[in-house]
Short mmCIF file of C-alpha atoms in Angstrom, two decimals:
data_model
loop_
_atom_site.label_atom_id
_atom_site.label_comp_id
_atom_site.label_asym_id
_atom_site.label_seq_id
_atom_site.Cartn_x
_atom_site.Cartn_y
_atom_site.Cartn_z
CA MET A 1 29.01 24.42 33.63
CA GLN A 2 26.78 24.07 36.64
CA LEU A 3 26.37 20.72 38.50
CA LYS A 4 23.09 19.53 36.79
CA GLN A 5 24.25 20.20 33.25
CA ALA A 6 27.78 18.77 33.78
CA VAL A 7 26.66 15.49 35.12
CA PRO A 8 26.04 13.65 32.01
CA TYR A 9 29.46 14.91 30.56
CA VAL A 10 31.41 13.77 33.64
CA VAL A 11 29.48 10.41 33.57
CA ALA A 12 30.17 9.95 29.84
CA ALA A 13 33.96 10.83 30.44
CA TYR A 14 34.46 8.42 33.04
CA MET A 15 32.43 5.66 31.70
CA GLY A 16 34.12 5.69 28.41
CA ILE A 17 37.43 5.46 30.18
CA TRP A 18 36.56 2.45 32.28
CA VAL A 19 34.41 0.70 29.64
CA VAL A 20 37.46 0.87 27.05
CA LEU A 21 39.99 -0.39 29.63
CA PHE A 22 37.92 -3.23 30.77
CA VAL A 23 37.20 -4.51 27.34
CA TYR A 24 40.93 -4.16 26.35
CA MET A 25 41.68 -6.11 29.47
CA PHE A 26 39.14 -8.67 28.90
CA ILE A 27 40.23 -9.26 25.28
CA VAL A 28 43.89 -9.57 26.01
CA ASN A 29 43.28 -11.87 29.02
CA ASN A 30 40.99 -14.04 26.95
CA ARG A 31 43.71 -14.42 24.20
CA LEU A 32 46.26 -15.00 26.67
CA SER A 33 44.33 -17.89 28.39
CA ARG A 34 43.48 -19.34 24.93
CA LEU A 35 47.15 -19.15 23.78
CA LYS A 36 48.42 -20.84 27.02
CA LYS A 37 45.97 -23.89 26.44
CA GLU A 38 47.13 -24.00 22.67
CA LEU A 39 50.69 -23.97 23.82
CA SER A 40 50.21 -26.75 26.36
CA VAL A 41 48.32 -29.00 23.75
CA LEU A 42 50.91 -28.24 21.01
CA SER A 43 53.88 -28.88 23.39
CA LYS A 44 52.49 -32.35 24.17
CA ALA A 45 52.12 -33.00 20.54
CA PHE A 46 55.60 -31.94 19.89
CA GLU A 47 57.13 -34.08 22.60
CA LYS A 48 55.17 -37.13 21.34
CA LYS A 49 56.41 -36.52 17.83
CA GLY A 50 60.00 -36.42 19.33
CA GLU A 51 59.68 -39.97 21.05
CA MET B 1 56.01 -12.25 35.44
CA GLU B 2 52.30 -13.52 36.25
CA LYS B 3 52.69 -12.56 39.88
CA ALA B 4 54.10 -9.21 39.02
CA THR B 5 51.21 -8.56 36.69
CA LYS B 6 48.63 -9.55 39.18
CA LEU B 7 50.28 -7.36 41.82
CA LEU B 8 50.43 -4.39 39.59
CA PHE B 9 46.68 -4.81 38.70
CA ALA B 10 45.95 -4.90 42.39
CA ILE B 11 47.94 -1.86 43.12
CA ALA B 12 46.51 -0.16 40.13
CA ALA B 13 42.89 -1.02 41.36
CA ILE B 14 43.50 0.36 44.83
CA LEU B 15 45.06 3.67 43.50
CA LEU B 16 42.39 4.29 40.82
CA LEU B 17 39.58 3.64 43.36
CA ALA B 18 41.22 5.86 45.88
CA GLY B 19 41.53 8.44 42.98
CA LEU B 20 38.02 8.31 42.29
CA ALA B 21 37.16 8.97 45.82
CA LEU B 22 39.64 11.73 45.97
CA ALA B 23 38.42 13.46 42.83
CA PHE B 24 34.65 13.44 43.85
CA PHE B 25 34.85 13.53 47.68
CA VAL B 26 37.97 15.39 48.68
CA ALA B 27 39.11 17.68 46.03
CA PRO B 28 37.31 21.04 46.28
CA GLN B 29 34.69 22.01 43.91
CA ILE B 30 35.76 24.73 41.56
CA VAL B 31 33.53 27.92 41.60
CA ILE B 32 33.74 30.86 39.24
CA GLN B 33 32.14 34.16 39.25
CA LYS B 34 30.14 34.95 35.96
CA ASN B 35 27.77 37.82 35.34
CA GLY B 36 27.69 38.37 39.09
CA GLN B 37 26.61 34.87 39.82
CA TYR B 38 28.86 32.08 41.47
CA LEU B 39 28.90 29.05 39.25
CA SER B 40 30.08 25.47 40.13
CA VAL B 41 32.41 24.01 37.58
CA PHE B 42 31.65 20.25 37.91
CA SER B 43 32.95 19.24 34.66
CA GLN B 44 36.43 20.05 35.96
CA LYS B 45 36.27 16.56 37.66
CA ILE B 46 36.93 15.04 34.20
CA PHE B 47 40.61 16.50 34.61
CA TYR B 48 41.32 13.81 37.52
CA PHE B 49 41.33 11.17 34.84
CA HIS B 50 41.94 13.16 31.79
CA VAL B 51 45.49 13.99 33.02
CA PRO B 52 46.56 10.40 34.10
CA VAL B 53 45.34 8.87 30.74
CA ALA B 54 47.28 11.55 28.95
CA TRP B 55 50.47 11.04 30.96
CA THR B 56 50.08 7.35 30.44
CA SER B 57 49.68 7.64 26.55
CA LEU B 58 52.87 9.89 26.20
CA LEU B 59 54.84 7.64 28.56
CA ALA B 60 53.70 4.58 26.55
CA PHE B 61 54.93 6.09 23.18
CA ILE B 62 58.14 6.95 24.77
CA VAL B 63 58.61 3.71 26.24
CA GLY B 64 57.71 2.16 22.84
CA ALA B 65 60.35 4.32 21.29
CA VAL B 66 62.95 3.16 23.67
CA PHE B 67 62.15 -0.47 23.09
CA GLY B 68 62.09 0.19 19.28
CA ALA B 69 65.61 1.75 19.68
CA LEU B 70 66.78 -1.30 21.71
CA PHE B 71 65.52 -3.74 18.91
CA LEU B 72 67.45 -1.67 16.43
CA THR B 73 70.64 -1.92 18.37
CA LYS B 74 70.42 -5.39 19.81
CA LYS B 75 68.21 -7.16 17.18
CA GLU B 76 66.39 -9.20 19.86
CA ARG B 77 62.63 -10.12 19.24
CA ARG B 78 61.51 -9.45 22.70
CA TYR B 79 62.22 -5.61 22.08
CA ASP B 80 60.00 -5.59 19.08
CA PHE B 81 57.16 -7.20 21.08
CA LEU B 82 57.64 -4.80 23.91
CA SER B 83 57.80 -1.78 21.56
CA PHE B 84 54.54 -3.03 19.78
CA ALA B 85 52.62 -3.61 22.96
CA SER B 86 53.74 -0.20 24.37
CA VAL B 87 52.74 1.72 21.16
CA GLU B 88 49.29 -0.23 21.01
CA LEU B 89 48.70 0.83 24.69
CA GLY B 90 49.82 4.38 23.99
CA PHE B 91 47.25 4.53 21.11
CA LEU B 92 44.49 2.85 23.34
CA PHE B 93 45.14 5.64 26.05
CA GLY B 94 45.34 8.16 23.42
CA VAL B 95 41.82 7.48 22.31
CA LEU B 96 40.75 7.93 26.09
CA VAL B 97 42.61 11.15 26.06
CA MET B 98 40.70 12.40 23.06
CA TRP B 99 37.54 11.12 24.35
CA SER B 100 37.61 12.63 27.76
CA GLY B 101 39.16 15.84 26.47
CA ASP B 102 36.59 16.24 23.79
CA ILE B 103 33.72 15.80 26.28
CA TRP B 104 35.37 18.40 28.59
CA THR B 105 35.78 20.83 25.65
CA ARG B 106 32.05 20.37 24.68
CA SER B 107 31.00 20.98 28.32
CA GLU B 108 33.32 23.86 28.92
CA TRP B 109 33.81 25.55 25.50
CA GLY B 110 30.48 24.64 24.02
CA THR B 111 32.31 22.99 20.94
CA TRP B 112 33.62 19.46 20.33
CA TRP B 113 36.70 20.66 18.57
CA GLU B 114 38.91 23.65 18.78
CA TRP B 115 42.16 24.00 16.47
CA GLU B 116 44.32 25.31 19.50
CA PRO B 117 47.94 24.06 19.93
CA ARG B 118 47.34 21.07 22.44
CA LEU B 119 44.33 19.48 20.50
CA THR B 120 45.85 20.10 17.14
CA THR B 121 49.29 18.60 18.16
CA TYR B 122 47.75 15.67 19.86
CA LEU B 123 45.54 14.93 16.75
CA ILE B 124 48.76 15.02 14.58
CA LEU B 125 50.43 12.64 17.11
CA MET B 126 47.47 10.19 17.08
CA LEU B 127 47.46 10.28 13.12
CA LEU B 128 51.12 9.70 12.94
CA TYR B 129 50.80 6.69 15.35
CA SER B 130 47.82 5.35 13.36
CA GLY B 131 50.48 5.18 10.63
CA TYR B 132 52.39 2.66 12.62
CA PHE B 133 49.74 0.18 12.75
CA VAL B 134 49.04 0.51 8.85
CA LEU B 135 52.75 -0.06 8.44
CA ARG B 136 52.84 -3.06 10.61
CA SER B 137 49.95 -4.78 9.05
CA ALA B 138 51.37 -3.94 5.48
CA VAL B 139 54.63 -5.65 5.84
CA SER B 140 54.25 -9.38 5.97
CA GLU B 141 57.95 -10.44 6.48
CA GLU B 142 58.60 -10.58 10.15
CA SER B 143 62.26 -9.11 10.40
CA SER B 144 61.44 -6.37 8.08
CA LYS B 145 58.21 -5.52 9.97
CA ALA B 146 60.02 -5.37 13.22
CA ARG B 147 62.92 -3.25 11.85
CA LEU B 148 60.62 -0.81 10.02
CA SER B 149 58.11 -0.31 12.96
CA ALA B 150 60.95 -0.02 15.45
CA ALA B 151 62.38 2.84 13.34
CA TYR B 152 58.95 4.41 12.89
CA SER B 153 58.20 4.36 16.64
CA VAL B 154 61.40 6.09 17.32
CA ILE B 155 60.66 8.68 14.49
CA ALA B 156 56.96 9.18 15.84
CA SER B 157 58.18 9.77 19.35
CA VAL B 158 59.63 13.21 18.35
CA THR B 159 55.86 14.33 18.49
CA VAL B 160 55.71 13.50 22.21
CA PRO B 161 57.68 16.29 23.68
CA PHE B 162 56.39 18.67 20.88
CA THR B 163 52.73 17.97 22.15
CA PHE B 164 53.72 18.28 25.68
CA PHE B 165 55.46 21.76 25.31
CA ALA B 166 53.07 23.05 22.61
CA ILE B 167 50.81 24.85 25.25
CA ARG B 168 53.80 26.04 27.03
CA ILE B 169 55.33 27.70 24.21
CA ILE B 170 52.42 28.72 22.02
CA PRO B 171 49.57 30.83 23.38
CA SER B 172 46.59 28.47 24.01
CA VAL B 173 43.25 28.27 25.66
CA HIS B 174 44.10 24.79 26.95
CA PRO B 175 44.62 24.70 30.92
CA VAL B 176 48.23 24.41 31.94
CA VAL B 177 48.76 22.70 35.08
CA LEU B 178 52.47 22.16 35.35
CA SER B 179 54.50 25.31 34.12
CA MET B 180 57.93 27.14 34.82
CA ASP B 181 55.96 28.95 37.64
CA GLY B 182 55.11 25.87 39.55
CA VAL B 183 51.97 23.75 39.91
CA ALA B 184 48.76 25.82 39.33
CA MET B 185 46.33 24.08 41.84
CA GLU B 186 45.67 23.38 45.40
CA PRO B 187 47.49 20.57 47.21
CA THR B 188 44.26 18.26 47.71
CA MET B 189 43.68 18.76 44.04
CA LEU B 190 47.21 17.89 43.13
CA VAL B 191 47.04 14.56 45.44
CA ALA B 192 43.64 13.78 43.79
CA MET B 193 45.49 14.05 40.33
CA LEU B 194 48.72 12.33 41.27
CA VAL B 195 47.04 9.15 42.93
CA PRO B 196 45.33 8.17 39.66
CA VAL B 197 48.45 9.04 37.70
CA PHE B 198 50.42 6.50 39.67
CA GLY B 199 47.41 4.08 39.38
CA MET B 200 47.28 4.46 35.50
CA THR B 201 50.93 3.96 35.26
CA CYS B 202 50.62 0.72 37.15
CA LEU B 203 47.79 -0.32 35.05
CA TYR B 204 49.86 0.58 31.87
CA ILE B 205 52.78 -1.54 33.16
CA ALA B 206 50.39 -4.42 34.09
CA LEU B 207 48.72 -4.42 30.58
CA LEU B 208 52.10 -4.16 28.88
CA LEU B 209 53.44 -7.28 30.53
CA MET B 210 50.10 -9.22 29.71
CA ARG B 211 50.36 -8.06 26.15
CA TYR B 212 53.82 -8.87 25.89
CA GLN B 213 53.15 -12.39 27.22
CA THR B 214 50.39 -12.83 24.40
CA LEU B 215 52.89 -11.93 21.73
CA LEU B 216 55.60 -14.15 23.17
CA ILE B 217 53.36 -17.13 23.52
CA GLY B 218 51.66 -16.47 20.12
CA GLU B 219 55.17 -16.77 18.50
CA GLU B 220 55.82 -20.06 20.30
CA VAL B 221 52.51 -21.44 19.21
CA ASP B 222 53.03 -20.46 15.63
CA TYR B 223 56.50 -22.19 15.72
CA LEU B 224 55.15 -25.31 17.27
CA LYS B 225 52.39 -25.30 14.57
CA ASN B 226 54.90 -25.12 11.82
CA GLU B 227 57.06 -27.86 13.25
CA LEU B 228 54.02 -30.10 13.50
CA GLY B 229 53.02 -29.38 9.91
CA GLY B 230 50.08 -26.92 10.53
#
């Protein structure tokens, strides 16, 4: 396939790979930050309960 | 673990960006002769990231099986988390393999799908691994879920070497880069392929560590919630 005809396919293939990887990274990173915050709040509450 | 994850993300970013530059600006443009005309095969550029995601997906499934086997022998929860995280990433990279592969198939072969050995065995592999997630969500009891999914990940990994060797054993139209005869490409093309292979591997390890942490902290959060009464 010649350059002009192949460009949309190459762009679609690369865009797909990068978009999916970035979205996954974003979701996991967000979840991790939320869980860390939650853990910190719960740990403090647990310590208070123990006192 | 956080420092290691950040370092791996940085290495992956450098290698993947270098891989992009090598693929588009250094690796030679493939030219074929057709009907007396010379045609430039630009869609071949897909190969430089299709192979790295394919390698990473197969690696992730094998790593998932190794951690699954470790869980079955040592019964430590962390191995179940690592196995699950790795299989999840293997599936994610598998979707990217099918996406980039199908686009290449469409541009080169003029069809979205061809029932040839590599595409067919990879589809079987993906269907088998989708069963892993169905199984994991169907079992509610935690220890049974971990045990069954670990066993499943070990059994499903049998399809990985089968997929890899399919086009080397059965005649296929799928290109074979690495065979018993050596590497079928120019050195600059090989470098342009290997750099993103290492980059994707670093990205996979970084994502694995990050996903493992979410599972580990998630369990701790659930435990504390239960202890505090909801």
